[in-house]
Short mmCIF file of C-alpha atoms and ligand atoms in Angstrom, two decimals:
data_model
loop_
_atom_site.label_atom_id
_atom_site.label_comp_id
_atom_site.label_asym_id
_atom_site.label_seq_id
_atom_site.Cartn_x
_atom_site.Cartn_y
_atom_site.Cartn_z
CA UNK A 802 -49.21 41.39 0.08
CA UNK A 803 -47.53 44.62 2.13
CA UNK A 804 -45.66 46.21 -0.89
CA UNK A 805 -44.75 49.22 1.09
CA UNK A 806 -40.85 50.00 1.29
CA UNK A 807 -39.06 49.79 5.14
CA UNK A 808 -38.23 53.10 3.89
CA UNK A 809 -42.08 54.16 2.82
CA UNK A 810 -43.49 52.48 6.30
CA UNK A 811 -40.72 55.14 8.39
CA UNK A 812 -41.68 57.75 6.56
CA UNK A 813 -45.40 57.32 7.41
CA UNK A 814 -45.12 56.69 10.80
CA UNK A 815 -42.52 59.96 11.19
CA UNK A 816 -45.03 62.10 9.21
CA UNK A 817 -48.18 60.62 11.76
CA UNK A 818 -45.79 60.85 15.20
CA UNK A 819 -42.96 63.16 14.93
CA UNK A 820 -43.05 67.01 14.35
CA UNK A 821 -39.63 67.84 12.46
CA UNK A 822 -38.01 71.23 13.34
CA UNK A 823 -37.54 74.03 10.74
CA UNK A 824 -40.24 72.20 8.34
CA UNK A 825 -43.41 73.19 7.35
CA UNK A 826 -44.93 69.69 7.79
CA UNK A 827 -47.06 70.08 4.62
CA UNK A 828 -44.57 69.90 2.35
CA UNK A 829 -43.28 66.59 3.42
CA UNK A 830 -46.69 65.13 2.46
CA UNK A 831 -47.11 66.93 -0.23
CA UNK A 832 -45.17 65.04 -2.81
CA UNK A 833 -45.88 66.89 -6.28
CA UNK A 834 -46.07 69.89 -5.61
CA UNK A 835 -42.91 72.25 -6.29
CA UNK A 836 -42.43 73.04 -2.48
CA UNK A 837 -42.35 69.23 -1.92
CA UNK A 838 -39.55 68.40 0.71
CA UNK A 839 -38.80 64.72 1.00
CA UNK A 840 -38.60 62.95 4.25
CA UNK A 841 -35.40 60.20 4.38
CA UNK A 842 -35.36 57.76 6.79
CA UNK A 843 -31.92 57.31 7.75
CA UNK A 844 -31.10 53.19 8.97
CA UNK A 845 -27.67 53.37 9.76
CA UNK A 846 -24.67 56.01 9.33
CA UNK A 847 -20.91 55.27 8.56
CA UNK A 848 -17.89 57.75 7.93
CA UNK A 849 -19.17 60.16 5.90
CA UNK A 850 -22.64 58.22 4.22
CA UNK A 851 -25.86 58.08 5.58
CA UNK A 852 -27.79 55.01 4.82
CA UNK A 853 -31.83 54.60 4.06
CA UNK A 854 -33.97 51.47 4.87
CA UNK A 855 -33.65 50.29 1.14
CA UNK A 856 -29.80 50.72 0.64
CA UNK A 857 -29.83 54.05 -0.75
CA UNK A 858 -26.94 55.91 0.38
CA UNK A 859 -26.26 59.92 0.47
CA UNK A 860 -22.95 61.55 1.24
CA UNK A 861 -23.47 63.94 4.46
CA UNK A 862 -22.69 67.04 2.70
CA UNK A 863 -23.48 69.36 5.45
CA UNK A 864 -22.14 67.37 8.65
CA UNK A 865 -25.84 66.92 9.48
CA UNK A 866 -26.29 70.59 10.48
CA UNK A 867 -22.79 71.43 10.88
CA UNK A 868 -21.99 69.00 13.84
CA UNK A 869 -20.38 65.88 12.62
CA UNK A 870 -16.64 65.99 12.66
CA UNK A 871 -15.56 62.70 12.40
CA UNK A 872 -18.13 60.60 10.29
CA UNK A 873 -21.19 58.86 11.76
CA UNK A 874 -20.06 55.78 13.63
CA UNK A 875 -16.67 56.53 14.36
CA UNK A 876 -14.90 53.38 15.81
CA UNK A 877 -12.53 55.67 17.92
CA UNK A 878 -15.01 57.97 19.78
CA UNK A 879 -17.54 54.93 20.02
CA UNK A 880 -14.86 52.83 21.63
CA UNK A 881 -14.60 55.62 24.03
CA UNK A 882 -18.53 56.16 24.37
CA UNK A 883 -18.61 52.04 25.43
CA UNK A 884 -15.52 52.74 28.06
CA UNK A 885 -17.91 55.27 29.69
CA UNK A 886 -20.83 54.22 29.78
CA UNK A 887 -19.69 51.11 31.37
CA UNK A 888 -18.21 53.42 33.83
CA UNK A 889 -20.32 56.18 34.41
CA UNK A 890 -23.36 57.69 32.24
CA UNK A 891 -24.10 60.31 34.18
CA UNK A 892 -24.24 62.34 37.40
CA UNK A 893 -25.27 65.78 38.79
CA UNK A 894 -22.96 68.50 38.70
CA UNK A 895 -23.66 70.63 41.96
CA UNK A 896 -21.39 69.07 44.44
CA UNK A 897 -20.38 66.56 41.98
CA UNK A 898 -17.37 66.29 39.77
CA UNK A 899 -15.59 63.61 37.16
CA UNK A 900 -12.70 62.86 35.17
CA UNK A 901 -14.39 63.71 32.02
CA UNK A 902 -15.59 67.28 32.84
CA UNK A 903 -12.61 67.95 34.37
CA UNK A 904 -10.06 66.77 31.60
CA UNK A 905 -12.17 68.18 28.50
CA UNK A 906 -12.71 71.72 30.95
CA UNK A 907 -8.70 71.90 31.35
CA UNK A 908 -8.14 70.96 27.76
CA UNK A 909 -10.14 73.63 26.53
CA UNK A 910 -8.90 76.38 28.71
CA UNK A 911 -5.20 75.11 27.15
CA UNK A 912 -6.87 75.36 24.09
CA UNK A 913 -7.50 79.26 24.48
CA UNK A 914 -3.99 79.86 25.91
CA UNK A 915 -5.52 79.48 29.07
CA UNK A 916 -7.21 83.04 28.50
CA UNK A 917 -10.61 81.45 29.20
CA UNK A 918 -10.28 79.59 32.61
CA UNK A 919 -13.47 78.15 33.83
CA UNK A 920 -15.90 75.78 31.40
CA UNK A 921 -19.86 76.11 32.07
CA UNK A 922 -22.20 73.39 30.41
CA UNK A 923 -25.30 72.69 29.14
CA UNK A 924 -26.65 70.91 26.22
CA UNK A 925 -27.80 73.08 23.58
CA UNK A 926 -26.07 76.17 21.35
CA UNK A 927 -28.83 78.28 21.92
CA UNK A 928 -28.54 77.51 25.87
CA UNK A 929 -25.11 78.56 25.55
CA UNK A 930 -25.74 81.82 23.88
CA UNK A 931 -28.29 82.55 26.84
CA UNK A 932 -25.64 81.61 29.77
CA UNK A 933 -23.36 83.63 27.98
CA UNK A 934 -25.26 87.02 28.25
CA UNK A 935 -26.66 85.83 31.52
CA UNK A 936 -22.97 85.94 32.54
CA UNK A 937 -21.92 89.05 31.34
CA UNK A 938 -24.84 90.68 32.59
CA UNK A 939 -24.45 89.31 35.99
CA UNK A 940 -20.58 90.58 35.68
CA UNK A 941 -21.64 93.85 35.41
CA UNK A 942 -24.51 93.78 38.28
CA UNK A 943 -21.73 92.07 40.47
CA UNK A 944 -19.02 94.67 39.82
CA UNK A 945 -21.58 97.49 40.59
CA UNK A 946 -22.76 98.47 36.99
CA UNK A 947 -26.50 97.08 36.81
CA UNK A 948 -26.67 100.03 34.07
CA UNK A 949 -25.16 97.58 31.74
CA UNK A 950 -27.59 95.42 30.98
CA UNK A 951 -28.04 95.39 26.66
CA UNK A 952 -26.41 93.48 23.94
CA UNK A 953 -25.22 94.45 20.40
CA UNK A 954 -25.84 91.40 17.87
CA UNK A 955 -24.51 91.23 14.26
CA UNK A 956 -27.29 92.15 11.10
CA UNK A 957 -27.64 88.38 9.95
CA UNK A 958 -26.66 87.05 13.62
CA UNK A 959 -27.83 83.64 14.55
CA UNK A 960 -27.23 82.33 17.94
CA UNK A 961 -30.03 80.12 18.35
CA UNK A 962 -33.84 79.79 19.03
CA UNK A 963 -34.95 79.83 22.45
CA UNK A 964 -36.76 82.80 23.42
CA UNK A 965 -33.06 84.20 25.20
CA UNK A 966 -31.29 83.37 22.63
CA UNK A 967 -33.87 84.98 19.50
CA UNK A 968 -33.05 88.60 21.12
CA UNK A 969 -29.67 87.98 19.75
CA UNK A 970 -30.77 86.39 16.40
CA UNK A 971 -31.27 88.62 13.03
CA UNK A 972 -32.75 85.89 10.96
CA UNK A 973 -35.94 87.50 10.00
CA UNK A 974 -38.02 83.96 10.00
CA UNK A 975 -36.91 83.20 12.96
CA UNK A 976 -37.40 86.28 14.60
CA UNK A 977 -40.64 87.97 13.27
CA UNK A 978 -43.23 84.99 14.62
CA UNK A 979 -41.96 84.98 17.71
CA UNK A 980 -41.03 88.91 18.23
CA UNK A 981 -43.60 89.93 20.98
CA UNK A 982 -41.94 87.25 23.08
CA UNK A 983 -38.81 89.00 22.77
CA UNK A 984 -36.12 91.59 24.34
CA UNK A 985 -34.61 92.12 21.60
CA UNK A 986 -31.05 93.78 21.33
CA UNK A 987 -29.64 96.21 18.95
CA UNK A 988 -28.65 95.16 15.60
CA UNK A 989 -25.03 96.64 14.35
CA UNK A 990 -24.08 96.51 10.82
CA UNK A 991 -22.48 93.12 9.39
CA UNK A 992 -18.82 93.10 7.97
CA UNK A 993 -20.55 90.56 5.52
CA UNK A 994 -17.99 90.88 2.48
CA UNK A 995 -20.52 90.82 -0.27
CA UNK A 996 -21.63 94.25 0.78
CA UNK A 997 -18.59 95.82 -0.91
CA UNK A 998 -19.16 98.64 -2.58
CA UNK A 999 -17.68 99.53 -5.41
CA UNK A 1000 -13.70 99.22 -5.23
CA UNK A 1001 -13.83 98.13 -1.29
CA UNK A 1002 -11.71 95.14 -0.18
CA UNK A 1003 -12.97 92.77 2.71
CA UNK A 1004 -11.10 94.25 4.89
CA UNK A 1005 -12.85 97.79 4.24
CA UNK A 1006 -15.85 96.45 4.45
CA UNK A 1007 -14.65 95.09 8.23
CA UNK A 1008 -13.55 98.99 8.69
CA UNK A 1009 -16.63 100.24 7.90
CA UNK A 1010 -18.84 97.76 9.80
CA UNK A 1011 -16.37 98.63 12.97
CA UNK A 1012 -17.06 101.88 12.11
CA UNK A 1013 -20.24 102.13 12.88
CA UNK A 1014 -20.12 99.59 16.13
CA UNK A 1015 -17.59 102.69 17.28
CA UNK A 1016 -20.57 105.63 17.00
CA UNK A 1017 -22.92 103.35 18.49
CA UNK A 1018 -20.59 102.07 21.28
CA UNK A 1019 -19.59 106.17 22.27
CA UNK A 1020 -22.94 106.93 22.85
CA UNK A 1021 -24.27 104.12 24.78
CA UNK A 1022 -21.65 102.05 25.69
CA UNK A 1023 -22.86 102.87 30.02
CA UNK A 1024 -25.44 100.74 28.95
CA UNK A 1025 -24.05 97.56 27.14
CA UNK A 1026 -22.93 94.60 28.46
CA UNK A 1027 -21.82 92.74 25.53
CA UNK A 1028 -21.50 92.32 21.53
CA UNK A 1029 -21.83 88.73 20.19
CA UNK A 1030 -20.71 87.66 17.04
CA UNK A 1031 -20.50 84.57 14.90
CA UNK A 1032 -16.36 85.04 14.36
CA UNK A 1033 -15.57 84.56 10.34
CA UNK A 1034 -19.05 82.91 8.99
CA UNK A 1035 -22.42 83.68 9.87
CA UNK A 1036 -23.81 80.76 9.58
CA UNK A 1037 -27.36 80.63 9.02
CA UNK A 1038 -27.58 84.12 7.72
CA UNK A 1039 -26.71 81.72 4.22
CA UNK A 1040 -22.54 81.38 4.76
CA UNK A 1041 -21.98 85.50 4.86
CA UNK A 1042 -17.95 85.68 5.21
CA UNK A 1043 -16.08 88.61 6.57
CA UNK A 1044 -12.67 89.54 6.79
CA UNK A 1045 -11.08 89.22 10.64
CA UNK A 1046 -10.13 92.46 10.78
CA UNK A 1047 -13.39 93.18 12.21
CA UNK A 1048 -12.64 91.17 14.82
CA UNK A 1049 -9.46 92.67 15.51
CA UNK A 1050 -11.11 96.37 15.16
CA UNK A 1051 -14.11 95.10 17.33
CA UNK A 1052 -11.90 93.47 20.55
CA UNK A 1053 -10.23 96.74 20.60
CA UNK A 1054 -13.36 98.80 20.31
CA UNK A 1055 -14.95 96.51 23.78
CA UNK A 1056 -11.84 97.14 25.52
CA UNK A 1057 -11.89 100.84 25.34
CA UNK A 1058 -15.57 100.87 26.29
CA UNK A 1059 -15.37 98.37 28.87
CA UNK A 1060 -18.09 96.01 27.07
CA UNK A 1061 -18.17 92.10 26.32
CA UNK A 1062 -16.95 90.47 23.38
CA UNK A 1063 -18.53 87.04 23.17
CA UNK A 1064 -17.73 84.81 20.25
CA UNK A 1065 -20.17 81.88 19.41
CA UNK A 1066 -17.70 79.65 18.18
CA UNK A 1067 -20.89 76.80 18.24
CA UNK A 1068 -20.28 76.55 13.96
CA UNK A 1069 -17.20 78.07 13.31
CA UNK A 1070 -14.95 76.26 15.82
CA UNK A 1071 -13.67 73.25 16.07
CA UNK A 1072 -11.10 73.44 13.66
CA UNK A 1073 -14.40 74.32 10.40
CA UNK A 1074 -12.48 77.40 9.22
CA UNK A 1075 -8.87 76.60 9.23
CA UNK A 1076 -7.82 76.85 13.32
CA UNK A 1077 -9.31 75.15 15.91
CA UNK A 1078 -11.14 78.79 17.01
CA UNK A 1079 -12.22 80.82 14.37
CA UNK A 1080 -11.24 83.92 15.87
CA UNK A 1081 -7.34 82.90 16.61
CA UNK A 1082 -6.83 83.85 12.59
CA UNK A 1083 -7.96 87.60 14.07
CA UNK A 1084 -5.44 87.14 17.04
CA UNK A 1085 -7.78 88.30 19.84
CA UNK A 1086 -9.54 86.37 22.19
CA UNK A 1087 -12.85 87.08 23.59
CA UNK A 1088 -14.04 87.39 27.18
CA UNK A 1089 -16.54 84.86 26.24
CA UNK A 1090 -16.68 81.76 23.90
CA UNK A 1091 -20.00 79.64 23.44
CA UNK A 1092 -19.01 75.86 22.09
CA UNK A 1093 -21.77 73.27 20.94
CA UNK A 1094 -21.87 71.55 17.43
CA UNK A 1095 -18.93 69.97 16.67
CA UNK A 1096 -17.52 69.51 20.19
CA UNK A 1097 -18.80 66.04 20.81
CA UNK A 1098 -18.02 65.01 17.01
CA UNK A 1099 -21.63 65.18 16.54
CA UNK A 1100 -22.36 62.41 18.67
CA UNK A 1101 -24.43 63.95 22.20
CA UNK A 1102 -25.79 67.02 22.96
CA UNK A 1103 -23.13 69.21 24.70
CA UNK A 1104 -22.57 73.06 25.04
CA UNK A 1105 -20.32 74.76 27.15
CA UNK A 1106 -19.24 78.35 27.74
CA UNK A 1107 -15.88 79.41 28.60
CA UNK A 1108 -15.14 82.55 30.27
CA UNK A 1109 -11.71 84.59 31.18
CA UNK A 1110 -10.45 84.89 34.94
CA UNK A 1111 -11.59 87.93 35.60
CA UNK A 1112 -15.36 86.96 34.97
CA UNK A 1113 -15.48 84.37 37.07
CA UNK A 1114 -13.83 86.02 39.76
CA UNK A 1115 -16.35 88.39 40.41
CA UNK A 1116 -18.99 85.71 40.90
CA UNK A 1117 -16.45 84.27 43.24
CA UNK A 1118 -17.60 85.41 46.74
CA UNK A 1119 -19.52 84.54 50.01
CA UNK A 1120 -22.93 85.47 48.63
CA UNK A 1121 -24.80 83.12 46.87
CA UNK A 1122 -26.80 86.07 44.58
CA UNK A 1123 -23.79 86.45 43.63
CA UNK A 1124 -23.03 82.80 42.30
CA UNK A 1125 -24.01 82.38 38.70
CA UNK A 1126 -27.86 81.42 38.27
CA UNK A 1127 -28.03 78.62 35.82
CA UNK A 1128 -29.07 75.02 36.52
CA UNK A 1129 -29.69 72.51 34.22
CA UNK A 1130 -30.28 69.01 35.25
CA UNK A 1131 -27.85 66.93 32.41
CA UNK A 1132 -24.99 69.63 32.70
CA UNK A 1133 -21.34 68.06 32.14
CA UNK A 1134 -22.73 64.55 31.17
CA UNK A 1135 -19.84 62.33 31.52
CA UNK A 1136 -21.16 60.56 27.86
CA UNK A 1137 -21.00 63.70 26.06
CA UNK A 1138 -17.93 65.01 27.75
CA UNK A 1139 -16.24 61.86 27.06
CA UNK A 1140 -17.30 62.81 23.30
CA UNK A 1141 -15.95 65.33 23.37
CA UNK A 1142 -12.22 64.23 24.43
CA UNK A 1143 -12.44 61.75 21.71
CA UNK A 1144 -12.96 64.38 19.69
CA UNK A 1145 -9.76 66.51 20.85
CA UNK A 1146 -7.77 63.12 20.83
CA UNK A 1147 -8.48 62.83 17.02
CA UNK A 1148 -7.41 66.62 16.51
CA UNK A 1149 -4.00 65.83 18.26
CA UNK A 1150 -3.23 62.60 16.73
CA UNK A 1151 -4.12 63.14 13.39
CA UNK A 1152 -3.39 66.24 13.11
CA UNK A 1153 -6.31 67.60 11.49
CA UNK A 1154 -5.92 71.26 11.39
CA UNK A 1155 -2.87 70.41 8.38
CA UNK A 1156 -5.43 67.72 7.56
CA UNK A 1157 -8.35 70.50 7.04
CA UNK A 1158 -5.59 72.82 4.92
CA UNK A 1159 -5.42 69.99 2.14
CA UNK A 1160 -9.10 68.86 2.24
CA UNK A 1161 -10.34 72.51 1.71
CA UNK A 1162 -8.25 72.92 -1.05
CA UNK A 1163 -9.12 70.01 -3.13
CA UNK A 1164 -13.09 71.47 -2.33
CA UNK A 1165 -11.65 74.81 -3.80
CA UNK A 1166 -10.73 72.57 -6.69
CA UNK A 1167 -13.68 71.08 -7.06
CA UNK A 1168 -15.98 73.81 -6.84
CA UNK A 1169 -14.07 76.20 -9.10
CA UNK A 1170 -15.57 75.31 -12.21
CA UNK A 1171 -19.02 77.19 -10.72
CA UNK A 1172 -16.92 80.47 -11.05
CA UNK A 1173 -17.72 80.74 -14.59
CA UNK A 1174 -21.61 79.45 -14.12
CA UNK A 1175 -23.82 82.98 -15.00
CA UNK A 1176 -26.25 82.42 -12.67
CA UNK A 1177 -23.49 81.55 -8.93
CA UNK A 1178 -22.36 84.77 -7.09
CA UNK A 1179 -19.86 85.09 -4.85
CA UNK A 1180 -18.09 81.88 -4.59
CA UNK A 1181 -16.58 81.58 -1.31
CA UNK A 1182 -14.81 79.46 1.06
CA UNK A 1183 -13.49 79.68 4.65
CA UNK A 1184 -11.71 76.19 5.73
CA UNK A 1185 -13.86 73.83 5.60
CA UNK A 1186 -16.88 76.20 4.32
CA UNK A 1187 -17.81 76.61 0.79
CA UNK A 1188 -20.74 78.38 -0.33
CA UNK A 1189 -22.10 80.33 -3.06
CA UNK A 1190 -25.30 82.68 -4.10
CA UNK A 1191 -27.58 81.58 -6.89
CA UNK A 1192 -29.40 84.58 -8.80
CA UNK A 1193 -32.72 83.22 -9.42
CA UNK A 1194 -36.37 84.14 -8.80
CA UNK A 1195 -37.20 80.98 -8.27
CA UNK A 1196 -39.42 80.87 -4.90
CA UNK A 1197 -38.52 76.71 -4.89
CA UNK A 1198 -35.05 76.62 -5.41
CA UNK A 1199 -33.88 75.63 -2.21
CA UNK A 1200 -35.91 72.44 -2.74
CA UNK A 1201 -35.68 71.42 -6.21
CA UNK A 1202 -31.77 72.49 -5.47
CA UNK A 1203 -32.10 69.64 -2.47
CA UNK A 1204 -34.23 67.05 -4.36
CA UNK A 1205 -31.98 66.75 -7.24
CA UNK A 1206 -28.75 66.57 -4.71
CA UNK A 1207 -30.26 63.83 -2.91
CA UNK A 1208 -31.06 61.82 -6.01
CA UNK A 1209 -27.37 62.50 -6.71
CA UNK A 1210 -26.44 60.84 -3.63
CA UNK A 1211 -25.70 63.58 -1.63
CA UNK A 1212 -27.22 65.78 1.36
CA UNK A 1213 -26.90 69.13 0.46
CA UNK A 1214 -29.19 71.32 2.08
CA UNK A 1215 -29.17 75.02 0.83
CA UNK A 1216 -30.43 78.27 3.25
CA UNK A 1217 -32.42 80.29 0.54
CA UNK A 1218 -30.22 80.53 -2.42
CA UNK A 1219 -26.88 79.91 -0.32
CA UNK A 1220 -25.70 76.88 -1.51
CA UNK A 1221 -23.06 75.39 0.85
CA UNK A 1222 -21.04 72.72 1.45
CA UNK A 1223 -19.31 71.65 5.02
CA UNK A 1224 -18.92 67.93 4.80
CA UNK A 1225 -17.30 65.97 8.28
CA UNK A 1226 -13.70 66.01 7.88
CA UNK A 1227 -13.07 62.57 7.12
CA UNK A 1228 -14.01 63.39 3.95
CA UNK A 1229 -11.97 61.66 0.79
CA UNK A 1230 -10.61 63.19 -1.96
CA UNK A 1231 -12.83 61.23 -4.12
CA UNK A 1232 -16.37 62.37 -2.39
CA UNK A 1233 -15.64 65.91 -2.19
CA UNK A 1234 -15.30 65.07 -6.14
CA UNK A 1235 -18.92 63.62 -5.70
CA UNK A 1236 -19.88 65.77 -3.41
CA UNK A 1237 -19.29 68.95 -6.01
CA UNK A 1238 -20.34 66.84 -9.45
CA UNK A 1239 -23.37 66.64 -7.16
CA UNK A 1240 -23.36 69.99 -6.25
CA UNK A 1241 -22.89 70.94 -10.32
CA UNK A 1242 -25.57 68.88 -11.13
CA UNK A 1243 -28.23 69.58 -9.14
CA UNK A 1244 -27.90 72.84 -9.29
CA UNK A 1245 -28.12 72.57 -13.39
CA UNK A 1246 -31.70 70.66 -12.46
CA UNK A 1247 -33.04 73.14 -10.30
CA UNK A 1248 -32.34 75.94 -12.53
CA UNK A 1249 -34.15 74.33 -15.69
C1 PLP B 689 -26.50 76.50 16.18
C2 PLP B 689 -26.52 77.30 16.28
C3 PLP B 689 -26.62 78.09 17.73
C4 PLP B 689 -27.38 77.25 18.26
O1 PLP B 689 -27.18 76.12 18.41
P1 PLP B 689 -28.93 74.79 19.14
O2 PLP B 689 -28.01 73.55 19.70
O3 PLP B 689 -29.22 74.63 17.45
O4 PLP B 689 -29.42 75.31 19.63
C5 PLP B 689 -26.06 79.18 17.88
N1 PLP B 689 -25.60 79.85 17.30
C6 PLP B 689 -24.69 79.76 16.00
C7 PLP B 689 -23.39 80.08 15.34
C8 PLP B 689 -25.46 78.03 15.10
O5 PLP B 689 -24.48 77.77 14.31
#
């Protein structure tokens, strides 16, 4: 008789045939080792929950890598996709257009108050980063300033892991291995408020980091095309949060020194930080903006670069060489665009920004007991992202915590010693309580 459960069968087959991302595969294989990372086969999802093949459930506390906004198998997004599937699954976007891509471009431009008038499409976040960098570089060439060809990024920045995007990604583990392949950008100090010196407020840290940016621009702006930032929260750095003052100052400095400001809103956009776009909290607009992750509700690969009319117009010409050169087979895929439109509909119909303000307050209250934990540092939150750092020397802390959380029905995957919650917006008050209880319980277990 075969005594293997359906779960065990799928995980064995997955380990044998699938190369999982962001993973040392050996950590899946070595059950019993402190570095063990269990592989969890998922049969189906519903709302904020994922279910395995044996009927065990997990609350998706990190929105399946920050993508899911309105739950798994959302009936409204499903209905929109079913209709789109029966109408048009795909058509090339070179020389052709279609209703979902036009409507999505119009609505996104409107969400920027018309500041970013054109939308360019790809499928993943790293491609959006590369497109934004290429657009900035090519803009300066088209306006007769080809020497503006360098980029600036913040310490600890993450903008994707393709060879081009790694140029502006400053997370050692991703970058070090491939450094010889990469034309690295210049790294300027991060405004991360955890870097506060005695007596400094988060706004002081922001001003200090902007001061360093100013010094750099004063010397080198003639060769710099753009500064790229993750507005308000540097996600992959470990949910490093900073004061909006930095964005205000960076915007003014970029204007003064004729450098583009690229806002990578791939993780922080779509209502995650309390406004639809995070940069709104600084009262600024970027020249270029990258979107992906949540924009399709977590359904389909889709990324978008929005640009200002000034940038667009520098490419509008008789010459093909002056046109933007980036082709991608599935660009503007109608199904992905339709998922994004259904996502934007939910934002409007359910007044999600207001709903999230209430949910964010619930998350803060549920995690508040951790503020007094002797090993918890920098308990922090920006909208629907809450995080804290754990003071421990245990090199296996993140995996111990991850396993302990799974045992408590929660998918919470720390980044190093930073534990964060980033749930889908459909999470209920009871589910927030469960997530917080699981996090607090998992912390206790991981630290014993
Ligand atoms: C995830 C992420 C990316 C890369 O997106 P992929 O779709 O994973 O390539 C880029 N920038 C930020 C801020 C991200 O969080």
